[in-house]
């Protein structure tokens, strides 16, 4: 059977830790979209790690980790990550890469930077990892699949055409140095040899694993509101982070999905540009940012300070709906221990109207939060593993969020470590 772990909001909900916890009882962990642009922070017996491209099952010896066709495969970054794990004492993970995954090119990363420079103030806050140019080329059908790296004639033919187009843009739009075809081919052939031992038909592998009764965990990156169709377009990512897309980018039958775990923080955080209705500013924001996560709310990939705000039930309800969440996981609950009162956004106000459904972007940009305020619990709950041992007001906060979201909250994370988790019946 297939379980999917996805973010209900803007990303950084703490999916990495939850995947690491759940991976223990799974056989295969799969990345199905995105690339090295986002990061999962995982703290376990080996230390603290920021994973970008590797699936979060890499710390478990019995797990097969898969980079599926939907991923933007940055080969150099993948190896850097793989090697840094091994250097820090993690046993060599078992890893497969799909022969249908497409390769992140150096020019994708360059074009990402050049385009953000060109847009200046109007930029989207890209992590400049090449993601948008990569997926742009994929859907223009000028991307390079892993399998094509091993056929020099095909590789050269495709790249010759791509380089002509890219060089015209480099010369006339961006005024930057041109791409050297020969150097590019050589670089790709070197990378192809490095990944050769890992490359298989991962779709077939997963279908067989399912036939053998194995459990596959699909690991989403970012969150529902960054989906290109259902999110806050254009402040979105370029591949779908929705649970349903795991069947497409991952390669499992849609009917195999049994559980969709939608992860949300006990407050909100968001990296990059775009509307963020419950955003806090100044001292209030600074305090929440400083206390959030395991070492403050700063991006795992970019180190950028995250924007923070109160829990947004309108956005989370919507996120869980578009994922088809069967349950919700609440993380970072321990962070709120310092507050006397905790506002929760239960509706938006726009042009004199009260909205409980998440609107499309132009309206969303005009929305103001409508808050209900709950009493805080003013007590540390770090590492509490039983629901009944949580302070009463803390239990009430969880109950209130659950009622607002309309999806059961079954797992609650009370600290960044693997052991700091509680299950609710
Ligand atoms: P992901 O991309 O969804 O995996 O999220 P990130 O790893 O970017 O962000 C989550 C942050 O919260 C990281 O700094 C985690 O170490 C941290 N974290 C996860 N769960 C908890 C928790 O329950 N409490 C606290 N204090 N930090 C947590």
GROMACS .gro file of C-alpha atoms and ligand atoms in nm:
model
  453
    1UNK     CA    1   0.000   0.000   0.000
    2UNK     CA    2   0.099   0.360  -0.050
    3UNK     CA    3   0.109   0.633   0.214
    4UNK     CA    4   0.169   0.992   0.117
    5UNK     CA    5   0.316   1.262   0.339
    6UNK     CA    6   0.252   1.613   0.213
    7UNK     CA    7   0.252   1.971   0.338
    8UNK     CA    8  -0.086   2.135   0.402
    9UNK     CA    9   0.048   2.489   0.367
   10UNK     CA   10   0.346   2.673   0.216
   11UNK     CA   11   0.611   2.409   0.288
   12UNK     CA   12   0.845   2.366   0.589
   13UNK     CA   13   0.569   2.207   0.796
   14UNK     CA   14   0.811   1.952   0.939
   15UNK     CA   15   0.746   1.674   0.686
   16UNK     CA   16   1.108   1.555   0.702
   17UNK     CA   17   1.086   1.460   1.067
   18UNK     CA   18   0.748   1.290   1.020
   19UNK     CA   19   0.879   1.093   0.721
   20UNK     CA   20   1.183   0.992   0.922
   21UNK     CA   21   0.953   0.870   1.204
   22UNK     CA   22   0.714   0.681   0.974
   23UNK     CA   23   0.989   0.542   0.752
   24UNK     CA   24   1.069   0.292   1.026
   25UNK     CA   25   0.763   0.088   0.928
   26UNK     CA   26   0.796   0.128   0.551
   27UNK     CA   27   0.994  -0.053   0.285
   28UNK     CA   28   1.039   0.217   0.023
   29UNK     CA   29   1.056   0.599   0.048
   30UNK     CA   30   1.005   0.798  -0.271
   31UNK     CA   31   1.063   1.157  -0.381
   32UNK     CA   32   0.812   1.227  -0.661
   33UNK     CA   33   0.850   1.596  -0.751
   34UNK     CA   34   1.065   1.905  -0.698
   35UNK     CA   35   1.438   1.909  -0.667
   36UNK     CA   36   1.712   2.044  -0.446
   37UNK     CA   37   1.518   2.366  -0.390
   38UNK     CA   38   1.359   2.278  -0.058
   39UNK     CA   39   1.501   2.114   0.248
   40UNK     CA   40   1.386   1.878   0.517
   41UNK     CA   41   1.549   1.910   0.858
   42UNK     CA   42   1.597   1.577   1.030
   43UNK     CA   43   1.746   1.525   1.374
   44UNK     CA   44   1.825   1.167   1.471
   45UNK     CA   45   2.095   0.954   1.633
   46UNK     CA   46   2.345   1.045   1.360
   47UNK     CA   47   2.305   1.421   1.414
   48UNK     CA   48   2.121   1.703   1.242
   49UNK     CA   49   2.080   1.689   0.864
   50UNK     CA   50   1.925   1.909   0.599
   51UNK     CA   51   1.813   1.682   0.313
   52UNK     CA   52   1.738   1.843  -0.021
   53UNK     CA   53   1.719   1.572  -0.283
   54UNK     CA   54   1.765   1.246  -0.098
   55UNK     CA   55   1.446   1.080   0.028
   56UNK     CA   56   1.408   1.088   0.407
   57UNK     CA   57   1.442   0.709   0.434
   58UNK     CA   58   1.819   0.729   0.392
   59UNK     CA   59   1.883   0.692   0.765
   60UNK     CA   60   1.719   0.349   0.779
   61UNK     CA   61   1.919   0.051   0.659
   62UNK     CA   62   1.618  -0.158   0.561
   63UNK     CA   63   1.467   0.107   0.335
   64UNK     CA   64   1.500   0.150  -0.038
   65UNK     CA   65   1.504   0.517  -0.139
   66UNK     CA   66   1.381   0.622  -0.480
   67UNK     CA   67   1.418   0.932  -0.694
   68UNK     CA   68   1.117   0.896  -0.921
   69UNK     CA   69   1.053   1.033  -1.275
   70UNK     CA   70   0.890   1.356  -1.151
   71UNK     CA   71   1.201   1.482  -0.970
   72UNK     CA   72   1.440   1.750  -1.099
   73UNK     CA   73   1.762   1.552  -1.064
   74UNK     CA   74   2.065   1.768  -0.985
   75UNK     CA   75   2.334   1.502  -1.003
   76UNK     CA   76   2.620   1.698  -0.843
   77UNK     CA   77   2.404   1.809  -0.553
   78UNK     CA   78   2.273   1.456  -0.505
   79UNK     CA   79   2.624   1.316  -0.470
   80UNK     CA   80   2.734   1.597  -0.243
   81UNK     CA   81   2.446   1.514  -0.013
   82UNK     CA   82   2.505   1.138  -0.035
   83UNK     CA   83   2.874   1.179   0.046
   84UNK     CA   84   2.815   1.420   0.333
   85UNK     CA   85   2.588   1.162   0.498
   86UNK     CA   86   2.843   0.884   0.463
   87UNK     CA   87   3.122   1.113   0.591
   88UNK     CA   88   2.917   1.176   0.904
   89UNK     CA   89   2.882   0.807   0.983
   90UNK     CA   90   2.548   0.720   0.820
   91UNK     CA   91   2.576   0.374   0.657
   92UNK     CA   92   2.557   0.391   0.275
   93UNK     CA   93   2.187   0.427   0.194
   94UNK     CA   94   2.017   0.210  -0.061
   95UNK     CA   95   1.918   0.438  -0.348
   96UNK     CA   96   1.761   0.403  -0.693
   97UNK     CA   97   1.718   0.670  -0.958
   98UNK     CA   98   1.455   0.644  -1.230
   99UNK     CA   99   1.581   0.616  -1.587
  100UNK     CA  100   1.291   0.849  -1.670
  101UNK     CA  101   1.390   1.127  -1.428
  102UNK     CA  102   1.514   1.440  -1.603
  103UNK     CA  103   1.846   1.604  -1.542
  104UNK     CA  104   1.896   1.951  -1.399
  105UNK     CA  105   2.132   2.131  -1.635
  106UNK     CA  106   2.385   2.398  -1.536
  107UNK     CA  107   2.201   2.639  -1.767
  108UNK     CA  108   1.876   2.584  -1.576
  109UNK     CA  109   2.043   2.714  -1.261
  110UNK     CA  110   2.196   3.005  -1.456
  111UNK     CA  111   1.867   3.101  -1.622
  112UNK     CA  112   1.695   3.093  -1.283
  113UNK     CA  113   1.946   3.347  -1.150
  114UNK     CA  114   1.945   3.562  -1.463
  115UNK     CA  115   1.566   3.577  -1.474
  116UNK     CA  116   1.536   3.677  -1.106
  117UNK     CA  117   1.797   3.949  -1.175
  118UNK     CA  118   1.601   4.067  -1.477
  119UNK     CA  119   1.274   4.078  -1.281
  120UNK     CA  120   1.438   4.266  -0.995
  121UNK     CA  121   1.173   4.377  -0.747
  122UNK     CA  122   0.905   4.176  -0.927
  123UNK     CA  123   1.090   3.846  -0.875
  124UNK     CA  124   0.915   3.542  -0.722
  125UNK     CA  125   1.171   3.474  -0.452
  126UNK     CA  126   1.314   3.172  -0.632
  127UNK     CA  127   1.573   2.962  -0.447
  128UNK     CA  128   1.771   2.985  -0.775
  129UNK     CA  129   1.812   2.609  -0.794
  130UNK     CA  130   1.697   2.599  -1.156
  131UNK     CA  131   1.353   2.454  -1.083
  132UNK     CA  132   1.132   2.680  -1.299
  133UNK     CA  133   1.359   2.665  -1.609
  134UNK     CA  134   1.392   2.287  -1.559
  135UNK     CA  135   1.016   2.221  -1.556
  136UNK     CA  136   0.966   2.481  -1.831
  137UNK     CA  137   1.198   2.281  -2.056
  138UNK     CA  138   1.040   1.952  -1.951
  139UNK     CA  139   0.698   2.066  -2.071
  140UNK     CA  140   0.850   2.229  -2.381
  141UNK     CA  141   0.983   1.877  -2.440
  142UNK     CA  142   1.344   1.990  -2.456
  143UNK     CA  143   1.455   1.832  -2.127
  144UNK     CA  144   1.706   1.545  -2.106
  145UNK     CA  145   1.601   1.216  -1.946
  146UNK     CA  146   1.854   1.007  -1.755
  147UNK     CA  147   1.815   0.730  -2.016
  148UNK     CA  148   1.920   0.975  -2.290
  149UNK     CA  149   2.253   1.040  -2.118
  150UNK     CA  150   2.363   0.693  -2.228
  151UNK     CA  151   2.303   0.747  -2.599
  152UNK     CA  152   2.558   0.996  -2.732
  153UNK     CA  153   2.391   1.049  -3.070
  154UNK     CA  154   2.055   1.135  -2.914
  155UNK     CA  155   2.217   1.348  -2.644
  156UNK     CA  156   2.417   1.553  -2.896
  157UNK     CA  157   2.124   1.600  -3.130
  158UNK     CA  158   1.894   1.722  -2.854
  159UNK     CA  159   2.153   1.944  -2.690
  160UNK     CA  160   2.257   2.106  -3.018
  161UNK     CA  161   1.904   2.229  -3.067
  162UNK     CA  162   1.862   2.338  -2.702
  163UNK     CA  163   2.194   2.521  -2.693
  164UNK     CA  164   2.107   2.721  -3.008
  165UNK     CA  165   1.791   2.845  -2.838
  166UNK     CA  166   1.954   2.910  -2.499
  167UNK     CA  167   2.251   3.091  -2.651
  168UNK     CA  168   2.022   3.331  -2.837
  169UNK     CA  169   1.865   3.426  -2.503
  170UNK     CA  170   2.202   3.448  -2.328
  171UNK     CA  171   2.340   3.677  -2.596
  172UNK     CA  172   2.046   3.905  -2.664
  173UNK     CA  173   1.832   3.906  -2.348
  174UNK     CA  174   2.067   3.841  -2.056
  175UNK     CA  175   2.403   3.947  -2.210
  176UNK     CA  176   2.590   3.659  -2.048
  177UNK     CA  177   2.859   3.413  -2.166
  178UNK     CA  178   2.734   3.145  -2.408
  179UNK     CA  179   2.706   2.769  -2.345
  180UNK     CA  180   2.985   2.552  -2.485
  181UNK     CA  181   2.823   2.238  -2.629
  182UNK     CA  182   3.134   2.017  -2.606
  183UNK     CA  183   3.202   2.103  -2.243
  184UNK     CA  184   2.837   2.035  -2.162
  185UNK     CA  185   2.834   1.693  -2.331
  186UNK     CA  186   3.151   1.592  -2.147
  187UNK     CA  187   3.016   1.704  -1.813
  188UNK     CA  188   2.692   1.511  -1.864
  189UNK     CA  189   2.874   1.197  -1.971
  190UNK     CA  190   3.085   1.214  -1.654
  191UNK     CA  191   2.770   1.251  -1.443
  192UNK     CA  192   2.604   0.965  -1.630
  193UNK     CA  193   2.885   0.729  -1.530
  194UNK     CA  194   2.858   0.835  -1.166
  195UNK     CA  195   2.488   0.757  -1.141
  196UNK     CA  196   2.496   0.442  -1.358
  197UNK     CA  197   2.494   0.195  -1.063
  198UNK     CA  198   2.179   0.358  -0.922
  199UNK     CA  199   1.968   0.383  -1.239
  200UNK     CA  200   1.674   0.144  -1.282
  201UNK     CA  201   1.312   0.139  -1.398
  202UNK     CA  202   1.174   0.259  -1.064
  203UNK     CA  203   0.812   0.236  -1.178
  204UNK     CA  204   0.847  -0.138  -1.236
  205UNK     CA  205   1.031  -0.172  -0.906
  206UNK     CA  206   0.746  -0.005  -0.717
  207UNK     CA  207   0.475  -0.207  -0.890
  208UNK     CA  208   0.658  -0.523  -0.789
  209UNK     CA  209   0.703  -0.398  -0.433
  210UNK     CA  210   0.327  -0.338  -0.414
  211UNK     CA  211   0.255  -0.684  -0.550
  212UNK     CA  212   0.473  -0.824  -0.270
  213UNK     CA  213   0.265  -0.635  -0.012
  214UNK     CA  214   0.529  -0.377   0.071
  215UNK     CA  215   0.457  -0.031   0.208
  216UNK     CA  216   0.568   0.267   0.003
  217UNK     CA  217   0.593   0.615   0.149
  218UNK     CA  218   0.569   0.902  -0.098
  219UNK     CA  219   0.736   1.213   0.033
  220UNK     CA  220   0.612   1.550  -0.087
  221UNK     CA  221   0.814   1.865  -0.093
  222UNK     CA  222   0.676   2.215  -0.017
  223UNK     CA  223   0.299   2.234   0.041
  224UNK     CA  224  -0.046   2.249  -0.117
  225UNK     CA  225  -0.047   2.628  -0.152
  226UNK     CA  226   0.258   2.605  -0.380
  227UNK     CA  227   0.076   2.386  -0.631
  228UNK     CA  228   0.081   2.544  -0.980
  229UNK     CA  229  -0.292   2.473  -1.033
  230UNK     CA  230  -0.445   2.493  -0.687
  231UNK     CA  231  -0.199   2.716  -0.504
  232UNK     CA  232  -0.129   3.089  -0.485
  233UNK     CA  233  -0.028   3.126  -0.851
  234UNK     CA  234   0.214   3.270  -0.957
  235UNK     CA  235   0.383   3.237  -0.615
  236UNK     CA  236   0.401   2.862  -0.659
  237UNK     CA  237   0.653   2.597  -0.744
  238UNK     CA  238   0.675   2.437  -1.087
  239UNK     CA  239   0.569   2.080  -1.007
  240UNK     CA  240   0.266   1.966  -0.813
  241UNK     CA  241   0.326   1.897  -0.443
  242UNK     CA  242  -0.024   1.749  -0.406
  243UNK     CA  243  -0.078   1.396  -0.278
  244UNK     CA  244  -0.253   1.298  -0.601
  245UNK     CA  245   0.049   1.391  -0.806
  246UNK     CA  246   0.256   1.129  -0.624
  247UNK     CA  247   0.097   0.873  -0.853
  248UNK     CA  248   0.207   1.072  -1.159
  249UNK     CA  249   0.554   1.191  -1.062
  250UNK     CA  250   0.615   0.879  -0.854
  251UNK     CA  251   0.476   0.602  -1.071
  252UNK     CA  252   0.231   0.411  -0.852
  253UNK     CA  253  -0.132   0.335  -0.937
  254UNK     CA  254  -0.375   0.599  -0.805
  255UNK     CA  255  -0.579   0.323  -0.642
  256UNK     CA  256  -0.280   0.215  -0.431
  257UNK     CA  257  -0.295   0.524  -0.209
  258UNK     CA  258  -0.447   0.435   0.128
  259UNK     CA  259  -0.338   0.717   0.357
  260UNK     CA  260  -0.272   1.083   0.294
  261UNK     CA  261  -0.102   1.250   0.590
  262UNK     CA  262  -0.120   1.624   0.564
  263UNK     CA  263   0.137   1.797   0.784
  264UNK     CA  264   0.073   2.140   0.933
  265UNK     CA  265   0.249   2.352   1.193
  266UNK     CA  266   0.075   2.480   1.506
  267UNK     CA  267   0.143   2.828   1.363
  268UNK     CA  268   0.226   2.938   1.006
  269UNK     CA  269   0.558   2.988   0.831
  270UNK     CA  270   0.635   3.065   0.471
  271UNK     CA  271   0.948   3.125   0.264
  272UNK     CA  272   0.942   3.342  -0.046
  273UNK     CA  273   0.699   3.591  -0.194
  274UNK     CA  274   0.320   3.586  -0.215
  275UNK     CA  275   0.009   3.658  -0.008
  276UNK     CA  276   0.027   3.537   0.353
  277UNK     CA  277  -0.285   3.652   0.535
  278UNK     CA  278  -0.184   3.582   0.898
  279UNK     CA  279   0.168   3.720   0.865
  280UNK     CA  280   0.317   3.885   1.173
  281UNK     CA  281   0.570   4.167   1.168
  282UNK     CA  282   0.821   4.336   1.397
  283UNK     CA  283   0.869   4.212   1.755
  284UNK     CA  284   0.582   3.963   1.752
  285UNK     CA  285   0.723   3.801   1.437
  286UNK     CA  286   1.079   3.812   1.562
  287UNK     CA  287   0.988   3.630   1.882
  288UNK     CA  288   0.795   3.352   1.704
  289UNK     CA  289   1.070   3.319   1.442
  290UNK     CA  290   1.338   3.292   1.708
  291UNK     CA  291   1.145   3.028   1.906
  292UNK     CA  292   1.022   2.829   1.603
  293UNK     CA  293   1.156   2.503   1.460
  294UNK     CA  294   1.468   2.354   1.615
  295UNK     CA  295   1.687   2.663   1.580
  296UNK     CA  296   1.456   2.941   1.467
  297UNK     CA  297   1.257   2.966   1.146
  298UNK     CA  298   1.526   2.995   0.879
  299UNK     CA  299   1.512   2.814   0.544
  300UNK     CA  300   1.686   2.472   0.539
  301UNK     CA  301   1.818   2.530   0.185
  302UNK     CA  302   1.865   2.906   0.169
  303UNK     CA  303   1.906   3.014   0.532
  304UNK     CA  304   1.653   3.290   0.456
  305UNK     CA  305   1.443   3.405   0.755
  306UNK     CA  306   1.097   3.255   0.716
  307UNK     CA  307   0.789   3.474   0.733
  308UNK     CA  308   0.580   3.366   1.031
  309UNK     CA  309   0.219   3.409   1.144
  310UNK     CA  310  -0.067   3.258   1.340
  311UNK     CA  311  -0.235   2.932   1.239
  312UNK     CA  312  -0.449   2.985   0.930
  313UNK     CA  313  -0.745   2.747   0.940
  314UNK     CA  314  -0.884   2.875   0.607
  315UNK     CA  315  -0.562   2.792   0.422
  316UNK     CA  316  -0.508   2.461   0.607
  317UNK     CA  317  -0.865   2.343   0.552
  318UNK     CA  318  -0.815   2.410   0.182
  319UNK     CA  319  -0.473   2.244   0.175
  320UNK     CA  320  -0.614   1.929   0.338
  321UNK     CA  321  -0.908   1.931   0.097
  322UNK     CA  322  -0.699   1.949  -0.221
  323UNK     CA  323  -0.471   1.675  -0.090
  324UNK     CA  324  -0.764   1.455   0.009
  325UNK     CA  325  -0.609   1.421   0.356
  326UNK     CA  326  -0.714   1.119   0.560
  327UNK     CA  327  -0.539   1.258   0.866
  328UNK     CA  328  -0.347   1.560   0.980
  329UNK     CA  329  -0.014   1.578   1.160
  330UNK     CA  330   0.042   1.879   1.385
  331UNK     CA  331   0.406   1.983   1.436
  332UNK     CA  332   0.593   2.244   1.639
  333UNK     CA  333   0.323   2.257   1.905
  334UNK     CA  334   0.591   2.299   2.175
  335UNK     CA  335   0.691   2.634   2.019
  336UNK     CA  336   0.370   2.807   2.138
  337UNK     CA  337   0.439   2.749   2.511
  338UNK     CA  338   0.540   3.113   2.568
  339UNK     CA  339   0.206   3.269   2.473
  340UNK     CA  340  -0.068   3.391   2.710
  341UNK     CA  341  -0.320   3.383   2.429
  342UNK     CA  342  -0.306   3.228   2.082
  343UNK     CA  343  -0.499   3.374   1.790
  344UNK     CA  344  -0.625   3.132   1.524
  345UNK     CA  345  -0.748   3.262   1.189
  346UNK     CA  346  -1.088   3.103   1.123
  347UNK     CA  347  -1.205   3.321   0.833
  348UNK     CA  348  -1.095   3.600   0.602
  349UNK     CA  349  -1.253   3.938   0.552
  350UNK     CA  350  -1.251   4.089   0.205
  351UNK     CA  351  -1.448   4.391   0.082
  352UNK     CA  352  -1.694   4.365   0.372
  353UNK     CA  353  -1.753   3.993   0.309
  354UNK     CA  354  -1.651   3.707   0.539
  355UNK     CA  355  -1.486   3.418   0.356
  356UNK     CA  356  -1.439   3.068   0.495
  357UNK     CA  357  -1.326   2.921   0.163
  358UNK     CA  358  -0.977   2.993   0.030
  359UNK     CA  359  -1.004   3.235  -0.264
  360UNK     CA  360  -0.786   3.265  -0.578
  361UNK     CA  361  -0.486   3.496  -0.565
  362UNK     CA  362  -0.621   3.844  -0.657
  363UNK     CA  363  -0.888   3.821  -0.384
  364UNK     CA  364  -0.652   3.652  -0.141
  365UNK     CA  365  -0.419   3.950  -0.168
  366UNK     CA  366  -0.692   4.175  -0.029
  367UNK     CA  367  -0.794   3.941   0.255
  368UNK     CA  368  -0.754   4.030   0.622
  369UNK     CA  369  -0.757   3.763   0.894
  370UNK     CA  370  -1.053   3.710   1.128
  371UNK     CA  371  -0.920   3.567   1.454
  372UNK     CA  372  -1.059   3.367   1.741
  373UNK     CA  373  -0.832   3.381   2.043
  374UNK     CA  374  -0.763   3.079   2.260
  375UNK     CA  375  -0.593   3.074   2.600
  376UNK     CA  376  -0.230   2.959   2.602
  377UNK     CA  377  -0.094   2.683   2.829
  378UNK     CA  378   0.227   2.850   2.939
  379UNK     CA  379   0.411   2.524   3.005
  380UNK     CA  380   0.682   2.332   2.825
  381UNK     CA  381   0.549   2.025   2.645
  382UNK     CA  382   0.870   1.926   2.469
  383UNK     CA  383   0.893   1.550   2.443
  384UNK     CA  384   0.547   1.475   2.590
  385UNK     CA  385   0.438   1.147   2.431
  386UNK     CA  386   0.086   1.102   2.568
  387UNK     CA  387  -0.208   1.320   2.474
  388UNK     CA  388  -0.358   1.308   2.826
  389UNK     CA  389  -0.036   1.450   2.971
  390UNK     CA  390  -0.066   1.768   2.766
  391UNK     CA  391  -0.200   2.073   2.957
  392UNK     CA  392  -0.575   2.114   2.927
  393UNK     CA  393  -0.554   2.435   2.721
  394UNK     CA  394  -0.312   2.264   2.487
  395UNK     CA  395  -0.556   1.976   2.433
  396UNK     CA  396  -0.828   2.233   2.369
  397UNK     CA  397  -0.611   2.412   2.113
  398UNK     CA  398  -0.561   2.085   1.925
  399UNK     CA  399  -0.934   2.009   1.943
  400UNK     CA  400  -1.017   2.354   1.809
  401UNK     CA  401  -0.777   2.322   1.514
  402UNK     CA  402  -0.913   1.978   1.437
  403UNK     CA  403  -1.269   2.103   1.434
  404UNK     CA  404  -1.165   2.395   1.211
  405UNK     CA  405  -0.974   2.181   0.962
  406UNK     CA  406  -1.231   1.901   0.957
  407UNK     CA  407  -0.966   1.626   0.945
  408UNK     CA  408  -0.855   1.418   1.247
  409UNK     CA  409  -0.520   1.515   1.401
  410UNK     CA  410  -0.369   1.179   1.489
  411UNK     CA  411   0.001   1.258   1.528
  412UNK     CA  412   0.143   1.552   1.720
  413UNK     CA  413   0.506   1.652   1.719
  414UNK     CA  414   0.629   1.808   2.043
  415UNK     CA  415   0.991   1.872   1.951
  416UNK     CA  416   1.235   1.836   1.659
  417UNK     CA  417   1.374   1.495   1.766
  418UNK     CA  418   1.245   1.164   1.635
  419UNK     CA  419   1.129   1.056   1.982
  420UNK     CA  420   0.932   1.377   2.047
  421UNK     CA  421   0.604   1.259   1.901
  422UNK     CA  422   0.265   1.150   2.030
  423UNK     CA  423  -0.010   0.945   1.873
  424UNK     CA  424  -0.375   1.008   1.941
  425UNK     CA  425  -0.643   0.745   1.913
  426LIG     P1  426   0.992   2.021   0.598
  426LIG     O1  427   1.053   2.078   0.475
  426LIG     O2  428   0.843   2.016   0.591
  426LIG     O3  429   1.052   1.891   0.639
  426LIG     O4  430   1.019   2.121   0.717
  426LIG     P2  431   1.159   2.185   0.762
  426LIG     O5  432   1.250   2.079   0.803
  426LIG     O6  433   1.207   2.283   0.664
  426LIG     O7  434   1.108   2.271   0.885
  426LIG     C1  435   1.065   2.220   0.998
  426LIG     C2  436   1.146   2.275   1.113
  426LIG     O8  437   1.084   2.243   1.232
  426LIG     C3  438   1.284   2.214   1.124
  426LIG     O9  439   1.371   2.309   1.181
  426LIG     C4  440   1.262   2.096   1.220
  426LIG    O10  441   1.378   2.054   1.288
  426LIG     C5  442   1.164   2.157   1.311
  426LIG     N1  443   1.069   2.070   1.376
  426LIG     C6  444   0.994   1.967   1.322
  426LIG     N2  445   0.903   1.925   1.412
  426LIG     C7  446   0.920   2.003   1.523
  426LIG     C8  447   0.852   2.012   1.648
  426LIG    O11  448   0.756   1.942   1.675
  426LIG     N3  449   0.895   2.107   1.735
  426LIG     C9  450   0.999   2.192   1.709
  426LIG     N4  451   1.035   2.281   1.802
  426LIG     N5  452   1.064   2.187   1.591
  426LIG    C10  453   1.024   2.094   1.500
   0.00000   0.00000   0.00000
